[in-house]
Amino acid sequence: MRKNVAVLFGGKSCENEISIITGTMAANLLDTERYDVYPVYIAQDGAMYTGKELLDTSFYRGGNLEKKADRVIFCMQELCLLRKNKLKPIAKIDCALNCCHGMGGEDGAVSAMLDLNGIANASPDMASSALFMDKSLAKLAAKALGVRTLPYFRISENDYKKRGAFGVRCIEERLGYPVIIKPARQGSSIGVSVAEDRARLLFAIEAGFAYDTLLIAEKYLAERREINCACYKNGDEIVVSPCEEPKTQHKFLTFGDKYLGGGKENANEFPAKISKASADLVQGYTKLLYRRLNLRGVVRADFLLSGNEVYFNEMNTVPGSLAWYLFCKNLADFKHLLTVFIEQGICDSVARSEKKMLSNCGVLSGVRAASKRRA
């Protein structure tokens, strides 16, 4: 009997279109002998839609989605059609795969919705997703585990409005120039810029706040290389990919480098031409973070390499294209890998469901009695 799998993509973020590519790719490649696939597109207003037409990327051109697809919501484990304020169950979902990049998807929101509805999740859970979505918290966690990070300074929009001059002085004194400014909870290099002096720093901060209320300023290394490594769990084994080195002509890997340059696999050096010691360190750090912070599904860790020094940069809990090209030689291999993700998600869900939960034990009856006495 085939299992029902929901593939969620889109989302309320700047990376909605990138997520459509990841989601439709995964949904089209899932093994139809094992699974009945239900694509679930989350529009930028938060509304959810389903339908086989959502598997074609050309469907999203031109808008008017509400007229072309069926509106749905999750009601416990059921995916339900929402029409004329009435719910009609479509399928009981056995597992979901989250392909939503960025805020509202990769930050734990989708995982929380799935957990609340009792749906097995083949992607990282709410807690680890939320942690790694915030670059400042991710760096704190990495440092606590002994993983090196570059010096950085956290800037909230509220604090900056009250004492921006103090924040600027702290950045200059603690980090010096050049610095790189990043929205703390955005991905795909959105809102990122490098500042070589105070004028550019002020501009970079204002530009960053257009995308998030929280920024991080980080020491910028001119002679640096960006190194990525992905991993996933298969049974008791954590499988780690070889390292890759994305290539860029800019000061950092831009949105255009990632998505507008003809495909990541053509722009990257894979495997990366780095020393065995550096590769071992990157892979070891990736595996350590995955294991100690209870990650699930496939993730990609991004590092900076300067000389022989390796620094953790960020973790992508929903990596672009699910990082398939770091593990697979062809799409047939990726099809098998997706099966591993789904079955592992179901297995993990079963293990969690076997844990005890205390039922109501009569506390409220005592509260009601006390209320009556006070009355």
XYZ file of C-alpha atoms in Angstrom:
375
model
C 0.000 0.000 0.000
C 1.418 3.358 -1.024
C 2.021 6.040 1.593
C 0.708 9.573 1.243
C 3.505 12.154 1.163
C 2.976 15.917 1.179
C 5.754 18.044 -0.320
C 5.516 21.618 0.968
C 7.186 24.463 -0.917
C 6.879 28.176 -1.616
C 6.369 30.033 1.634
C 6.151 33.555 3.037
C 9.697 34.566 2.185
C 11.886 36.270 -0.393
C 12.956 32.792 -1.513
C 9.486 31.677 -2.620
C 10.485 31.083 -6.249
C 13.653 29.197 -5.297
C 11.532 26.983 -3.070
C 9.190 26.238 -5.984
C 12.158 24.853 -7.917
C 13.290 22.693 -4.980
C 9.778 21.490 -4.166
C 8.634 20.618 -7.672
C 11.904 18.819 -8.342
C 11.505 16.669 -5.222
C 7.789 16.028 -5.777
C 8.335 14.933 -9.377
C 11.134 12.555 -8.394
C 9.489 10.776 -5.463
C 8.971 7.070 -6.120
C 5.338 6.740 -7.255
C 5.408 2.987 -6.666
C 5.910 3.711 -2.972
C 4.153 7.044 -2.522
C 1.112 9.047 -3.552
C 2.507 12.564 -3.784
C 0.540 15.669 -2.750
C 2.277 18.914 -3.695
C 1.339 21.710 -1.277
C 2.271 25.218 -2.385
C 2.352 27.923 0.307
C 1.753 31.316 -1.284
C 3.451 34.462 0.015
C 0.233 35.401 1.824
C 0.305 32.058 3.675
C -2.559 30.383 1.801
C -1.953 26.734 0.853
C -2.895 25.069 -2.437
C -2.683 21.594 -3.941
C -3.240 19.938 -7.308
C -1.211 17.987 -9.851
C -0.784 21.151 -11.913
C 1.463 22.492 -9.132
C 4.152 20.016 -10.231
C 4.860 22.152 -13.323
C 6.942 25.293 -12.654
C 5.309 27.103 -15.599
C 2.019 27.002 -13.677
C 3.212 29.759 -11.323
C 3.657 32.366 -14.029
C 0.928 34.940 -14.290
C -0.627 34.767 -10.814
C -4.335 34.158 -10.067
C -3.385 31.003 -8.204
C -6.624 30.990 -6.214
C -8.550 30.537 -9.474
C -6.326 27.765 -10.815
C -5.609 25.494 -7.812
C -7.464 24.002 -4.854
C -7.137 25.752 -1.492
C -6.242 23.347 1.335
C -5.397 23.246 5.029
C -4.082 20.557 7.361
C -6.559 19.258 9.934
C -4.707 16.831 12.171
C -3.203 14.272 9.790
C -5.697 15.023 7.041
C -5.012 17.263 4.077
C -8.396 18.917 3.556
C -9.891 20.781 0.628
C -11.248 24.185 1.693
C -14.169 25.249 -0.476
C -17.075 27.552 0.386
C -16.087 27.462 4.076
C -16.402 23.672 4.123
C -13.670 21.084 4.640
C -13.376 17.903 2.614
C -10.612 15.415 3.516
C -8.377 14.558 0.561
C -5.830 12.230 2.134
C -4.342 11.179 5.443
C -0.713 12.263 5.213
C 1.878 9.714 6.343
C 4.890 12.009 5.997
C 5.765 15.512 4.825
C 8.893 16.906 3.190
C 9.567 20.596 3.827
C 11.099 22.365 0.820
C 10.331 25.928 1.981
C 13.423 28.132 2.063
C 13.761 31.164 4.320
C 11.452 32.809 6.836
C 8.094 31.180 7.443
C 9.350 27.808 6.246
C 12.949 27.096 7.139
C 12.631 28.851 10.518
C 10.567 26.107 12.165
C 7.101 27.431 11.300
C 6.279 24.605 8.882
C 7.776 21.993 11.220
C 5.659 23.333 14.089
C 2.511 23.073 11.967
C 3.339 19.483 11.029
C 4.137 18.513 14.623
C 0.916 20.080 15.888
C -1.047 18.029 13.365
C 0.765 14.787 14.177
C 2.354 14.459 10.731
C 5.723 12.732 10.380
C 8.346 15.182 9.136
C 11.302 14.196 6.954
C 12.957 17.571 7.593
C 14.510 19.183 10.706
C 12.172 19.829 13.629
C 10.972 23.182 14.938
C 13.663 23.728 17.584
C 16.715 23.053 15.414
C 15.197 24.914 12.451
C 14.525 28.019 14.553
C 18.004 27.890 16.075
C 19.830 27.733 12.764
C 17.591 30.301 11.069
C 19.029 32.938 13.415
C 22.688 33.323 12.442
C 23.615 34.850 15.806
C 22.100 31.949 17.774
C 23.669 29.436 15.388
C 27.098 30.925 16.053
C 26.536 30.749 19.811
C 25.584 27.075 19.542
C 28.569 26.313 17.316
C 30.991 28.050 19.689
C 29.534 26.118 22.639
C 30.420 22.895 20.795
C 33.964 24.048 20.098
C 33.377 24.990 16.456
C 35.185 28.199 15.518
C 33.303 31.233 14.181
C 34.483 34.649 13.042
C 34.088 37.603 15.449
C 30.642 39.182 15.066
C 28.307 41.759 16.590
C 24.513 41.512 16.843
C 22.370 44.562 15.972
C 18.623 44.790 16.616
C 16.609 47.441 14.797
C 15.054 48.682 18.030
C 18.445 49.144 19.725
C 19.885 50.773 16.615
C 17.123 53.386 16.609
C 17.867 54.219 20.251
C 21.671 54.122 20.223
C 22.895 53.536 16.710
C 26.083 55.561 17.190
C 27.110 53.275 20.057
C 26.485 50.186 17.916
C 28.566 51.589 15.072
C 31.453 52.341 17.452
C 31.261 48.786 18.829
C 31.502 47.364 15.315
C 34.469 49.567 14.473
C 36.313 48.826 17.729
C 35.572 45.097 17.956
C 35.698 44.118 14.301
C 37.341 46.885 12.312
C 36.932 47.310 8.561
C 36.004 45.690 6.295
C 32.876 44.140 7.799
C 30.051 42.157 6.246
C 26.462 42.966 7.267
C 23.810 40.243 7.072
C 20.129 40.007 7.983
C 20.240 37.425 10.773
C 17.205 35.473 9.549
C 17.385 35.584 5.766
C 19.026 33.215 3.326
C 20.406 33.227 -0.216
C 22.595 36.270 0.560
C 19.517 38.524 0.562
C 20.294 41.935 2.089
C 24.007 41.143 2.527
C 26.685 43.773 1.851
C 30.325 44.537 2.664
C 31.388 47.869 4.195
C 34.930 49.280 4.030
C 34.240 52.509 5.937
C 31.651 54.189 8.167
C 29.583 55.676 5.328
C 29.212 52.280 3.672
C 28.544 50.670 7.059
C 25.626 53.010 7.765
C 24.211 52.319 4.304
C 24.654 48.540 4.739
C 22.851 48.583 8.091
C 19.880 50.497 6.687
C 19.760 48.172 3.667
C 19.855 45.109 5.921
C 16.995 46.354 8.085
C 14.800 46.393 4.976
C 14.774 42.572 5.217
C 14.958 41.798 8.942
C 14.744 43.440 12.359
C 17.965 41.709 13.416
C 21.383 41.942 11.752
C 24.838 40.600 12.406
C 28.071 42.403 11.583
C 30.962 40.022 11.002
C 34.658 40.469 10.363
C 35.186 40.191 6.603
C 38.142 38.156 5.395
C 39.319 39.295 1.978
C 41.337 36.124 1.359
C 38.677 33.569 2.116
C 37.088 30.588 0.432
C 33.512 29.422 0.948
C 33.292 25.679 1.588
C 30.035 23.734 1.887
C 29.274 20.262 3.220
C 25.947 18.421 3.555
C 24.773 15.462 5.618
C 21.727 13.346 6.430
C 20.822 10.420 8.658
C 20.176 6.903 7.395
C 19.313 4.607 10.276
C 22.069 4.976 12.860
C 24.542 6.400 10.347
C 25.140 10.092 9.629
C 26.185 10.330 5.976
C 28.471 13.281 5.172
C 29.109 14.581 1.652
C 32.445 15.597 0.143
C 33.172 19.332 0.381
C 32.294 21.758 -2.404
C 33.595 25.249 -3.123
C 31.109 27.688 -4.689
C 32.812 30.114 -7.066
C 32.144 33.844 -7.299
C 33.647 36.977 -8.816
C 32.159 39.071 -6.018
C 33.147 39.772 -2.407
C 30.742 37.067 -1.255
C 28.489 34.464 -2.843
C 25.531 36.495 -4.129
C 21.931 35.570 -4.928
C 22.867 35.755 -8.615
C 25.819 33.404 -8.127
C 23.547 30.880 -6.465
C 20.507 30.958 -8.727
C 21.035 33.043 -11.877
C 24.297 31.641 -13.188
C 23.143 28.524 -14.988
C 22.964 26.165 -12.028
C 24.985 25.585 -8.883
C 26.517 22.374 -10.084
C 28.132 24.217 -13.018
C 29.463 27.075 -10.887
C 30.998 25.045 -8.069
C 34.229 23.141 -7.669
C 33.322 19.648 -6.514
C 35.004 18.141 -4.726
C 36.722 21.235 -3.374
C 40.479 21.421 -3.911
C 41.447 21.859 -0.278
C 43.830 19.991 1.995
C 42.725 16.714 3.529
C 43.114 18.264 6.978
C 40.732 21.111 6.096
C 38.231 18.752 4.454
C 38.296 16.443 7.467
C 37.687 19.400 9.775
C 34.744 20.694 7.711
C 33.169 17.238 7.537
C 33.788 16.621 11.232
C 32.223 19.937 12.240
C 29.208 19.251 9.997
C 28.651 15.835 11.529
C 29.132 17.192 15.064
C 26.549 19.958 14.599
C 24.079 17.530 13.008
C 24.394 15.003 15.821
C 24.630 17.273 18.864
C 21.845 19.645 17.789
C 19.464 16.828 16.869
C 19.047 17.640 13.203
C 16.939 15.527 10.849
C 16.661 15.081 7.108
C 19.274 16.658 4.856
C 21.089 19.875 5.799
C 24.029 21.840 4.388
C 26.652 23.540 6.540
C 28.567 26.503 5.092
C 32.090 27.317 6.251
C 34.779 29.910 5.541
C 38.352 28.816 4.925
C 41.215 31.279 5.443
C 44.627 29.667 5.119
C 44.364 26.575 7.290
C 41.688 28.070 9.548
C 38.091 26.824 9.253
C 35.159 28.923 10.527
C 31.490 27.922 10.726
C 29.347 30.383 8.781
C 25.754 29.087 8.755
C 23.545 26.004 8.517
C 20.849 25.536 5.874
C 18.150 23.249 7.255
C 16.370 23.293 3.869
C 19.272 23.526 1.407
C 18.711 24.516 -2.206
C 17.705 21.490 -4.324
C 18.039 19.535 -1.049
C 21.793 19.434 -1.801
C 21.232 16.373 -3.997
C 24.247 17.163 -6.204
C 26.593 16.696 -3.204
C 25.543 13.042 -2.843
C 24.221 11.863 -6.197
C 25.680 11.424 -9.662
C 22.273 11.532 -11.339
C 18.575 12.085 -10.640
C 17.931 8.343 -10.337
C 20.227 8.362 -7.305
C 18.360 11.380 -5.933
C 15.085 9.471 -6.274
C 16.508 6.788 -3.987
C 17.828 9.437 -1.585
C 14.361 10.980 -1.277
C 13.046 7.553 -0.258
C 15.702 7.440 2.475
C 14.570 10.865 3.745
C 10.879 9.887 3.829
C 11.382 6.505 5.477
C 13.743 7.991 8.072
C 11.189 10.709 8.847
C 8.478 8.089 9.400
C 10.815 5.967 11.528
C 11.749 8.944 13.730
C 8.080 9.880 14.124
C 7.164 6.364 15.258
C 9.967 6.440 17.841
C 8.719 9.766 19.249
C 5.096 8.600 19.347
C 6.047 5.715 21.636
C 7.086 8.102 24.414
C 4.705 8.577 27.326
C 2.509 11.654 27.697
C 0.705 12.406 30.952
C -3.048 12.637 30.565
C -5.114 15.201 32.447
C -4.977 14.335 36.142
C -7.810 16.365 37.660
C -5.994 19.615 38.448
C -8.805 21.712 36.977
C -11.454 20.119 39.207
C -9.634 21.521 42.231
C -9.363 24.940 40.620
C -13.098 25.064 39.955
C -13.881 24.110 43.545
C -11.609 26.870 44.857
C -13.286 29.403 42.590
C -16.696 28.486 43.956
C -15.497 28.919 47.556
C -14.089 32.378 46.794
C -17.372 33.358 45.143
